[in-house]
Coordinates of C-alpha atoms and ligand atoms in Angstrom, one line a residue:
M1 CA 0.3 0.3 0.3
K2 CA 2.1 3.0 -0.9
A3 CA 1.9 7.0 -1.4
V4 CA 0.6 7.7 -4.8
Q5 CA 2.4 10.8 -6.3
I6 CA -0.1 13.7 -7.4
S7 CA 2.5 16.4 -8.2
P8 CA 5.4 18.1 -7.2
K9 CA 5.5 17.7 -4.2
V10 CA 1.5 16.7 -3.3
Y11 CA 0.7 12.9 -2.8
W12 CA -2.7 10.6 -1.8
V13 CA -1.9 8.4 0.8
G14 CA -5.8 7.5 1.6
A15 CA -7.8 4.5 2.1
I16 CA -10.3 2.4 -1.0
D17 CA -13.0 0.8 1.8
W18 CA -14.2 -1.9 -1.8
N19 CA -16.5 -3.8 1.0
L20 CA -18.5 -0.7 1.7
R21 CA -22.2 -0.9 1.1
D22 CA -24.6 1.8 2.5
F23 CA -23.1 5.3 4.3
H24 CA -25.5 6.6 6.4
G25 CA -29.0 5.3 4.2
Y26 CA -27.4 5.9 0.3
A27 CA -26.7 2.4 -0.7
T28 CA -23.1 2.5 -2.6
D29 CA -23.2 -0.2 -5.1
R30 CA -20.1 0.5 -5.8
G31 CA -17.8 0.9 -2.7
T32 CA -15.9 4.9 -1.8
T33 CA -12.9 5.8 -0.9
Y34 CA -11.2 7.9 1.7
N35 CA -8.7 10.5 0.9
A36 CA -6.4 12.1 2.4
Y37 CA -2.9 14.0 1.7
L38 CA 0.4 14.5 2.4
I39 CA 1.4 17.9 1.4
L40 CA 5.7 17.1 1.2
G41 CA 6.6 20.6 2.2
E42 CA 9.6 22.1 5.0
K43 CA 6.6 21.4 7.0
P44 CA 5.4 18.3 6.0
T45 CA 1.2 18.9 5.7
L46 CA -1.5 15.9 6.0
I47 CA -5.3 17.0 5.2
D48 CA -7.7 14.9 6.5
T49 CA -8.0 11.9 7.8
V50 CA -9.9 8.8 7.6
K51 CA -12.5 6.5 8.4
K52 CA -11.0 5.0 12.4
A53 CA -10.8 1.6 10.7
F54 CA -9.0 2.6 7.6
Y55 CA -6.6 4.5 9.7
P56 CA -3.2 1.8 9.1
E57 CA -3.9 1.6 4.9
M58 CA -3.0 5.0 5.7
L59 CA -0.7 5.2 7.6
T60 CA 1.3 1.9 6.0
R61 CA 1.8 5.1 2.8
I62 CA 2.3 7.6 4.6
Q63 CA 4.9 5.6 5.8
S64 CA 5.9 4.7 1.8
V65 CA 7.1 8.0 1.3
I66 CA 8.3 9.5 5.0
D67 CA 8.2 9.2 8.8
P68 CA 5.0 10.2 9.4
Q69 CA 6.6 11.9 12.7
K70 CA 8.1 14.4 10.9
I71 CA 4.4 15.5 9.8
E72 CA 4.5 18.7 11.1
I73 CA 0.5 20.2 10.1
I74 CA -2.8 18.5 10.1
I75 CA -5.6 19.9 8.8
S76 CA -8.9 18.6 9.1
N77 CA -11.9 20.1 6.2
H78 CA -14.5 18.2 7.8
A79 CA -15.3 17.0 10.9
E80 CA -17.7 14.0 9.5
M81 CA -16.2 10.7 10.8
D82 CA -14.9 8.9 7.7
H83 CA -12.8 11.7 7.5
S84 CA -11.8 12.6 11.2
G85 CA -12.0 8.9 12.5
A86 CA -8.3 8.3 12.5
L87 CA -8.0 12.5 13.4
C88 CA -7.0 11.7 17.3
Q89 CA -4.4 8.1 16.2
A90 CA -3.1 9.6 14.1
V91 CA -1.9 12.4 16.3
A92 CA -1.6 10.7 19.1
D93 CA 1.8 9.2 16.6
M94 CA 2.6 11.8 14.2
N95 CA 2.5 13.8 17.2
P96 CA 2.8 16.4 14.7
K97 CA 3.2 20.6 16.3
E98 CA -0.7 22.3 15.1
V99 CA -4.0 21.0 13.8
Y100 CA -6.6 23.5 12.1
A101 CA -10.5 22.9 11.2
S102 CA -12.4 25.9 11.2
A103 CA -14.1 27.3 13.9
M104 CA -17.3 24.7 13.7
G105 CA -14.9 22.0 12.6
V106 CA -13.3 22.5 16.0
K107 CA -16.6 22.2 17.5
N108 CA -17.9 19.4 16.6
L109 CA -14.4 16.8 16.0
T110 CA -14.4 18.8 20.2
A111 CA -18.1 17.1 19.9
Q112 CA -17.1 13.4 18.4
L113 CA -13.7 13.7 19.6
H114 CA -12.9 15.0 23.2
P115 CA -9.3 15.4 22.0
A116 CA -7.1 15.8 23.8
F117 CA -5.0 17.8 21.6
E118 CA -5.5 21.9 20.9
I119 CA -7.3 22.8 17.7
K120 CA -6.4 26.5 16.2
T121 CA -9.4 28.6 14.1
V122 CA -9.3 29.0 10.0
K123 CA -11.8 30.9 8.5
T124 CA -11.8 32.0 4.9
G125 CA -8.9 33.9 3.2
D126 CA -6.8 32.8 6.6
K127 CA -3.4 31.4 5.3
I128 CA -0.6 28.7 6.2
D129 CA 2.9 28.5 5.7
I130 CA 4.2 25.3 5.8
G131 CA 7.5 25.7 4.1
G132 CA 8.1 26.5 0.3
D133 CA 4.0 27.3 -0.5
T134 CA 1.5 28.3 1.2
L135 CA -2.2 26.6 2.3
S136 CA -5.3 29.0 2.2
F137 CA -8.6 28.7 3.3
V138 CA -12.5 28.5 2.6
E139 CA -15.1 28.5 4.7
A140 CA -18.0 26.1 3.1
R141 CA -21.0 26.2 4.9
M142 CA -23.4 23.1 4.7
L143 CA -21.9 21.3 1.4
H144 CA -22.6 20.0 3.7
W145 CA -22.1 20.4 7.8
P146 CA -21.6 23.9 9.3
D147 CA -17.5 22.7 9.6
S148 CA -17.0 22.1 6.2
M149 CA -13.8 23.6 4.6
L150 CA -11.8 23.4 2.8
A151 CA -8.2 24.3 1.7
Y152 CA -6.0 25.4 -1.3
L153 CA -2.4 25.0 -2.0
E154 CA -1.5 28.1 -3.7
K155 CA 2.0 27.5 -5.6
E156 CA 0.6 23.4 -6.6
D157 CA -2.4 24.9 -7.3
I158 CA -4.8 22.4 -6.3
L159 CA -8.3 22.5 -4.0
F160 CA -8.5 19.9 -1.2
T161 CA -12.4 19.9 -1.5
N162 CA -13.1 17.6 1.0
D163 CA -16.6 15.6 0.5
V164 CA -17.8 18.7 -2.4
F165 CA -17.1 16.6 -6.1
G166 CA -16.2 14.0 -4.6
M167 CA -18.7 10.8 -5.2
H168 CA -18.4 6.6 -3.5
L169 CA -16.7 4.9 -5.8
A170 CA -14.0 2.7 -5.1
T171 CA -11.3 2.8 -7.6
S172 CA -7.6 2.0 -8.0
K173 CA -7.5 4.5 -11.1
L174 CA -7.6 7.8 -8.9
F175 CA -7.6 10.8 -11.7
D176 CA -10.7 11.4 -13.8
D177 CA -8.8 10.3 -16.6
E178 CA -8.9 6.8 -15.8
N179 CA -12.1 6.7 -14.5
D180 CA -15.1 5.7 -17.1
E181 CA -16.7 8.2 -17.8
Q182 CA -20.8 6.7 -17.5
I183 CA -19.5 5.1 -14.5
W184 CA -18.3 8.4 -12.8
I185 CA -21.2 11.2 -14.1
Q186 CA -24.3 8.1 -12.6
E187 CA -21.6 8.3 -9.4
A188 CA -21.6 12.1 -9.6
K189 CA -25.3 12.1 -9.9
K190 CA -26.1 9.9 -7.3
Y191 CA -24.0 11.7 -4.3
Y192 CA -25.3 14.9 -5.4
A193 CA -28.5 13.5 -5.1
N194 CA -28.5 11.8 -1.1
I195 CA -26.0 13.9 0.2
V196 CA -25.7 17.6 -1.6
L197 CA -28.8 18.6 -3.2
P198 CA -30.7 20.4 0.2
Y199 CA -27.8 22.9 0.1
S200 CA -27.6 23.8 -3.5
D201 CA -28.9 27.0 -2.7
I202 CA -25.4 27.0 -0.9
V203 CA -24.3 25.2 -3.6
T204 CA -24.9 28.0 -6.2
R205 CA -23.4 30.4 -4.3
F206 CA -20.7 28.8 -3.2
L207 CA -19.7 28.6 -7.3
G208 CA -20.2 32.5 -7.6
Q209 CA -18.4 33.2 -4.9
V210 CA -15.0 30.6 -5.5
Q211 CA -15.7 33.2 -9.2
Q212 CA -15.4 36.0 -7.5
M213 CA -12.2 35.1 -5.8
G214 CA -10.7 34.1 -9.3
L215 CA -10.0 30.3 -8.0
S216 CA -9.6 28.1 -10.5
P217 CA -7.2 25.7 -10.1
K218 CA -5.8 23.4 -12.3
V219 CA -6.5 19.6 -9.6
I220 CA -9.4 19.1 -7.5
A221 CA -8.5 17.1 -4.6
P222 CA -12.0 15.6 -3.1
D223 CA -11.9 13.1 -0.1
H224 CA -14.0 10.7 -1.9
G225 CA -13.4 9.0 -5.3
F226 CA -10.7 10.5 -7.5
I227 CA -8.9 13.4 -8.2
W228 CA -9.6 16.0 -11.0
R229 CA -6.4 16.9 -12.9
K230 CA -7.7 16.6 -16.6
D231 CA -10.4 18.4 -16.8
P232 CA -11.9 19.3 -13.1
S233 CA -14.7 21.6 -15.3
K234 CA -16.5 19.3 -16.1
I235 CA -17.3 17.9 -12.2
V236 CA -17.6 22.0 -11.8
G237 CA -20.3 22.4 -14.4
L238 CA -21.7 19.7 -13.3
Y239 CA -22.2 21.0 -9.4
A240 CA -24.1 24.8 -11.3
Q241 CA -26.0 21.9 -14.0
F242 CA -27.2 19.4 -10.4
A243 CA -27.9 22.7 -7.9
A244 CA -30.1 24.9 -10.7
Q245 CA -33.0 21.2 -10.7
K246 CA -34.0 22.8 -14.1
P247 CA -36.4 20.1 -13.9
T248 CA -37.0 18.0 -17.7
N249 CA -40.5 16.0 -19.2
K250 CA -39.2 13.1 -17.5
A251 CA -42.0 11.6 -14.0
V252 CA -40.7 9.4 -11.8
L253 CA -43.1 6.9 -10.7
V254 CA -43.0 5.4 -7.0
Y255 CA -44.8 2.7 -5.9
D256 CA -45.0 -1.1 -3.8
T257 CA -48.0 -3.2 -4.1
M258 CA -49.8 -5.1 -1.5
W259 CA -51.2 -8.0 -3.8
G260 CA -51.2 -5.7 -7.0
S261 CA -53.6 -3.4 -6.7
T262 CA -51.3 -0.9 -6.1
E263 CA -49.2 -1.2 -9.1
K264 CA -51.5 -1.8 -11.7
M265 CA -52.7 1.1 -11.2
A266 CA -49.2 2.6 -11.5
F267 CA -48.8 0.8 -15.1
A268 CA -52.5 3.3 -16.0
I269 CA -50.1 6.6 -15.2
A270 CA -47.2 5.0 -16.6
D271 CA -49.4 4.4 -19.9
G272 CA -51.0 8.4 -19.6
L273 CA -47.6 10.0 -18.9
R274 CA -45.5 7.7 -22.0
Q275 CA -48.6 8.7 -24.1
G276 CA -47.6 12.1 -24.1
G277 CA -44.0 12.1 -24.5
T278 CA -43.4 12.4 -21.2
T279 CA -40.2 9.7 -19.6
V280 CA -41.3 8.1 -17.5
Q281 CA -39.5 6.5 -14.8
L282 CA -40.6 3.2 -12.4
M283 CA -40.0 2.5 -8.9
S284 CA -40.7 -0.3 -7.4
M285 CA -39.9 0.6 -2.8
H286 CA -40.3 -3.6 -3.9
T287 CA -36.8 -3.9 -6.3
C288 CA -34.8 0.1 -5.6
H289 CA -33.9 1.6 -3.4
R290 CA -34.4 5.1 -1.6
S291 CA -30.8 6.5 -2.9
D292 CA -31.3 5.4 -6.3
V293 CA -35.3 7.4 -6.3
V294 CA -33.8 10.6 -5.0
T295 CA -31.5 10.2 -7.9
Q296 CA -33.4 9.1 -10.7
L297 CA -35.2 12.7 -8.8
L298 CA -32.5 15.0 -9.7
D299 CA -33.5 15.8 -14.1
A300 CA -37.2 15.1 -13.0
G301 CA -39.9 17.0 -13.7
A302 CA -42.7 15.4 -11.8
I303 CA -43.7 12.3 -8.7
L304 CA -45.7 9.9 -8.4
V305 CA -46.3 7.6 -5.2
G306 CA -48.2 4.5 -4.8
T307 CA -49.1 3.6 -1.8
P308 CA -51.8 0.4 -0.8
V309 CA -52.6 0.5 3.3
L310 CA -51.6 -1.7 5.6
N311 CA -53.4 -1.2 9.2
S312 CA -55.0 2.6 8.1
N313 CA -51.6 3.4 7.3
I314 CA -49.0 3.8 4.6
F315 CA -47.0 1.1 3.4
P316 CA -43.5 1.3 5.4
A317 CA -41.5 1.2 2.7
M318 CA -44.2 4.0 0.6
A319 CA -43.2 5.7 4.6
D320 CA -39.7 4.9 4.9
V321 CA -39.0 7.0 0.9
L322 CA -41.0 9.5 1.8
C323 CA -38.9 10.1 5.3
Y324 CA -36.2 10.0 3.0
L325 CA -36.8 12.7 0.3
K326 CA -38.5 14.6 1.9
G327 CA -35.7 15.7 4.3
L328 CA -33.2 16.2 0.5
K329 CA -36.1 18.9 -0.5
K330 CA -36.7 18.0 -3.8
K331 CA -37.0 21.6 -5.3
N332 CA -39.4 23.0 -9.2
L333 CA -41.6 19.2 -9.5
I334 CA -45.4 18.7 -9.4
G335 CA -46.8 15.6 -8.7
A336 CA -49.7 13.5 -7.0
A337 CA -50.3 10.6 -5.2
F338 CA -52.7 7.5 -5.7
G339 CA -53.2 3.8 -4.5
S340 CA -55.0 0.8 -3.3
Y341 CA -57.6 0.2 0.2
G342 CA -59.6 -2.1 1.4
W343 CA -61.8 0.3 4.2
N344 CA -59.5 3.5 4.6
G345 CA -58.6 5.5 1.6
A346 CA -57.9 8.4 4.0
P347 CA -54.0 7.1 4.3
I348 CA -53.3 7.7 -0.2
D349 CA -53.9 11.0 1.1
S350 CA -52.2 11.7 3.9
V351 CA -49.2 10.9 1.3
T352 CA -51.0 13.8 -1.0
K353 CA -50.5 16.3 2.1
I354 CA -46.3 14.9 2.6
L355 CA -46.2 16.3 -0.6
E356 CA -47.6 19.2 -0.3
E357 CA -44.9 19.5 2.7
M358 CA -43.0 18.3 0.4
G359 CA -43.3 21.7 -1.6
I360 CA -44.0 19.2 -4.6
E361 CA -47.3 20.6 -6.7
I362 CA -49.7 18.6 -6.2
V363 CA -51.9 18.5 -9.6
S364 CA -54.6 16.2 -8.9
P365 CA -56.5 15.3 -5.2
S366 CA -55.8 11.7 -5.3
V367 CA -56.9 8.5 -7.2
K368 CA -57.3 5.1 -5.2
S369 CA -58.9 2.2 -5.2
L370 CA -61.1 0.0 -4.1
F371 CA -59.5 -3.8 -3.3
V372 CA -58.6 -4.2 -7.1
P373 CA -59.5 -1.9 -10.1
D374 CA -61.9 -1.6 -12.5
Q375 CA -61.5 -0.6 -16.1
P376 CA -62.9 2.2 -15.4
K377 CA -60.6 3.2 -12.2
L378 CA -58.2 1.9 -13.7
Q379 CA -59.5 4.8 -17.1
E380 CA -59.0 7.0 -13.8
C381 CA -55.1 7.0 -13.3
E382 CA -54.0 6.3 -17.2
D383 CA -56.0 10.1 -17.0
L384 CA -54.1 11.6 -14.5
G385 CA -50.8 10.4 -16.2
K386 CA -52.1 12.7 -19.0
L387 CA -52.5 15.3 -16.7
V388 CA -49.1 14.8 -15.2
N389 CA -48.2 14.9 -18.8
Q390 CA -50.1 17.2 -19.7
K391 CA -48.7 19.9 -16.8
L392 CA -45.2 18.7 -17.5
T393 CA -44.8 20.6 -20.6
E394 CA -46.6 23.5 -19.6
K395 CA -43.3 23.7 -17.5
V396 CA -40.3 22.7 -19.2
K397 CA -41.4 24.9 -21.8
Ligands
LIG401 FE1 -17.2 12.3 3.2 FE2 -19.6 14.6 5.2 O1 -18.4 13.0 4.9

C-alpha cells in the first residue's frame, strides 16, 4: 500500500473501501474511498484523515514516503467521521505541532472525538505558511456540514475540497482521465442527490463566490472518489447544473404493492404519461433503493407516489422513501398520490399532504381504488398520467 504522487509535492495517502454498501442510508453499490493527502513541503502537512478502521492503510501509505513523526501540521477540513475518525490516532502517533479546522470544525470535532490536543481555528482567507508553499482556506458552511472547509495549495494549484465534488466510487484509478465517464457521471449524480441536494442554493452561491475569488485550480482533490486533474471544470459544471434543479419532461413513479392493485394503477398512470411523451421511470420499492429514487428525481419534473394501505397506514416501504425524500428537499416538482385500499383510503390522502409539505405542486387529488382497480378506475389512472404529462409539458417548455 504505497502513496500515490499527484503533483511534485503532494501524495494521495487515503484508503479504498471496496466493501462499503451503505453510507448512512445511501446505497453505495460501488464502495468508496476516503482520500487523505500529504504535502511534502518544509513543514510536512496532512490534509484530512480517514475512517477509523482504515487508519492502518493510511499510515502504511504515509510510511512509504515519509516517517509519520515528521508530519508537522494536520488539517481537518470536515468533522464527519469518515474523515476525522482516525484523527486522534494520527495525532497520537505523529505528534504534529499544529492541528487546524474551521471554528465549527473545532466545535464538532470536540463534540465527536473529545480530543486531548488543541485544534486551532482558521477561517476564509486565512493562510498558513507550510514552508515553500502556502495553504489558504475557504469555509464551505453546509456543504454539507456547518464545519465543511476547503484548503487551497497555492503554488501547486490544488484545491482540496473534502466532500464537495466527490462521489462514492471505490477505484484503484485515482484520476478522472482513468475512469469510465458513464460510471462516474452516474455516481456523481447519485452523490449529489443523496448528500448535497438540500444545500443546492448554497452550492450556487458558493460556486459564484469561488469564481469571484478567481479560484480556478489546476487540480481538484476531493475526499471521495478520484482526483480531477484533466478537466476539473467538468465536475464544477455538473454541480452548477445539479444545483439549478431545472425540471425535465421526466416523471418518477415510485410505489409499492401488496396484492398487485397499486402496481396495476402505476402501470396505467405510466401509460398515460408515455402517450403524451413524458419519460417515465417506474420504481417499485420492492426492488429499488431509496437512494436510487432521489437520484432519478434529480433531473425529473414530476413524482407520482403510490401506496397500498396497511393497518390504516401508509405502506412502510413508502413511509421510508417519503421520509428520506422529505429531508433531501428536491425542488421544482409537480406530483400526485395514488393507491389501493380495503376499508380506509385516508392514508393515501395523507401521502398527498406529505407531498404538499415537501413543496411539491399537487396537480390532482389522490386517485384511490377500493381493492382491485376495475377498467374505469384504470382509465382514471391513465387520465392522471395524461394530466401530469400536460402540466409537465407546460412547465418545461
Ligand atoms: Fe465524507 Fe460528510 O463526509
